[in-house]
XYZ file of C-alpha atoms in Angstrom:
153
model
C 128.956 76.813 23.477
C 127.425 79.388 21.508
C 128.767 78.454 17.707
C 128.581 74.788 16.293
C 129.988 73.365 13.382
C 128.079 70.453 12.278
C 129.030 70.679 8.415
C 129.783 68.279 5.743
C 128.443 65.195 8.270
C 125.539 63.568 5.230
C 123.132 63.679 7.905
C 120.707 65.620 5.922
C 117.675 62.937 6.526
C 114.037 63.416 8.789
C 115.853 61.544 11.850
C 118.648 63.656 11.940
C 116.755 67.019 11.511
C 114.707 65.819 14.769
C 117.326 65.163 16.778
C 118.802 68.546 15.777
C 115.254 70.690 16.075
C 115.364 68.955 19.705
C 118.848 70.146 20.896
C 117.930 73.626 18.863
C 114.311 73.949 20.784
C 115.426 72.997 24.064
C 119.244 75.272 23.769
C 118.723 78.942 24.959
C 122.512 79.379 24.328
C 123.437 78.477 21.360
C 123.804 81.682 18.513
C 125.324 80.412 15.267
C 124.980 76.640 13.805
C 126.487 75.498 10.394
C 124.947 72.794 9.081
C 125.901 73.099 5.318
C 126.878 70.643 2.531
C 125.065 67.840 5.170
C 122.997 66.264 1.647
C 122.476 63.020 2.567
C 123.699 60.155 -0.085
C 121.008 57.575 -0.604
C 122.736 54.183 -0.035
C 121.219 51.035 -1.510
C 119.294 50.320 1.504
C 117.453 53.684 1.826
C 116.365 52.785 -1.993
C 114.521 49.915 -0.886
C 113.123 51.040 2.214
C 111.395 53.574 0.392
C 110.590 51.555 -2.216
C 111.374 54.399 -4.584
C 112.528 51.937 -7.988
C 109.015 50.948 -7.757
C 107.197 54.193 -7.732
C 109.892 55.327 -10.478
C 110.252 52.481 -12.621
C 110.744 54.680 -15.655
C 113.411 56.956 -14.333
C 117.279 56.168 -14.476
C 118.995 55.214 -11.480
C 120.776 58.615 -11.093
C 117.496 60.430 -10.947
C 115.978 58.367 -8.052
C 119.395 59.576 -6.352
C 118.261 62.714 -6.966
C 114.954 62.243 -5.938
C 116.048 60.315 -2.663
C 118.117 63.396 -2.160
C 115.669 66.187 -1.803
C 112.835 64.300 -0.203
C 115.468 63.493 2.495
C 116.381 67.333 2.257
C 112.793 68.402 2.448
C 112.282 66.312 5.220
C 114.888 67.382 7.379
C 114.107 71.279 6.500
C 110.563 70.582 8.037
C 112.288 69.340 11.203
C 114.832 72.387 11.405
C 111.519 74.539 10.756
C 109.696 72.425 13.601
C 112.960 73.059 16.199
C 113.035 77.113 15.433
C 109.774 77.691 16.437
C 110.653 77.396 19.833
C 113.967 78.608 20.049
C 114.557 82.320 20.647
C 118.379 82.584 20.759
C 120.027 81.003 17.601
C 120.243 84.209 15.086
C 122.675 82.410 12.770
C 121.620 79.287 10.731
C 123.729 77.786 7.750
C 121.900 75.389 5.239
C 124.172 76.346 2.039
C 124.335 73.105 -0.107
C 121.466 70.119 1.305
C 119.231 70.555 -1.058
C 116.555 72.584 0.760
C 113.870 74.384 -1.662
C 113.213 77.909 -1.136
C 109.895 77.561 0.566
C 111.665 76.321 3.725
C 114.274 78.481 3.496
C 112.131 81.507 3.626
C 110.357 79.936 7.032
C 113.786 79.088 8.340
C 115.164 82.850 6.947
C 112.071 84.547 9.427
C 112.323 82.459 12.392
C 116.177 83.337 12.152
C 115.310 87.472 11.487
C 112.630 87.135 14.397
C 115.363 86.209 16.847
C 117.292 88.852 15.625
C 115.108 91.601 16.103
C 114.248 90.315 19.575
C 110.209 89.737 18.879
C 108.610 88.745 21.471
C 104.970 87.234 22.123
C 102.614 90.003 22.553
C 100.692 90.067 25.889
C 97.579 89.557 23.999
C 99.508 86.241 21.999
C 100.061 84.984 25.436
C 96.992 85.188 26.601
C 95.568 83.950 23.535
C 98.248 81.181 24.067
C 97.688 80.497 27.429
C 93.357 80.357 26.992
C 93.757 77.540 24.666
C 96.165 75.458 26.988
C 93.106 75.972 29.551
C 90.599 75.166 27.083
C 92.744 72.062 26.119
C 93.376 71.031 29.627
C 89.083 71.298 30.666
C 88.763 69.354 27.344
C 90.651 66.523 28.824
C 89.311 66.360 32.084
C 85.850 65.797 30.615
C 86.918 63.066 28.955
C 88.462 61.578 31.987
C 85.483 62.109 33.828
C 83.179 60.418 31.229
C 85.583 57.655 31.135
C 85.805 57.287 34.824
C 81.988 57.212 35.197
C 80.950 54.961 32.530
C 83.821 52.396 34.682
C 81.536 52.832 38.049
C 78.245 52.072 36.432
């Protein structure tokens, strides 16, 4: 499969945009994906899990919609955001209608123009890259020495 069609599904919420950052990180196939007009309708129960009537006690009932509605949109942009960064292949991403501010489209608009112009990591970003993972990794075994040596004693 290299085009998906995942429109008009209300799915537009932070649990959602994981699962589809996952399949989007992990997919080295995949070249187009529509996910427009995916705004997520608040039901009566995502009102009181987030306890939003409270916080908004002031507002009318059609702007906590609202607000329900973009933080659900904002959260799922931030997952979409979190899946691009390590995918390489997808060069065509439709978010038309869910709400998404412009800030996240712009970081979603040049992780989709990076694929297309086929940037790649630098050999110096790799090493860079690579130095931390070692520096990470001695990090770690220190502290499971330390811990293994106060457990002798």
């Amino acid at each position: 499969i290299t085009s998906l069609n995942m429109s008009s599904n209300s799915m537009a919420t932070k649990e959602a945009g994981a699962i589809i950052a996952r399949m989007i990180r992990i997919n080295s196939v995949l070249k187009e994906l529509n996910l427009s007009s995916n705004t997520h309708e608040p039901s009566e129960y995502d009102i009181e899990y987030h306890n939003i009537l409270r916080e908004y006690e002031s507002y009318c009932v059609g702007s906590v919609l609202q607000e329900l509605e973009e933080r659900f949109a904002q959260e799922f942009a931030a997952q979409l955001v979190d899946g691009m960064q390590g995918n390489r292949t997808l060069t065509s991403l439709n978010i038309r209608h869910n709400n998404i501010d412009e800030f996240a489209c712009q970081k979603l608009q040049r992780l989709i123009d990076r694929n297309r112009n086929g940037e790649r990591l630098t050999s110096n970003q790799r090493r860079s890259r690579s130095s931390r993972r070692r520096s990470s990794i001695r990090r770690t075994g220190q502290r499971f020495k330390s811990a293994n040596s106060q457990r002798r004693t």
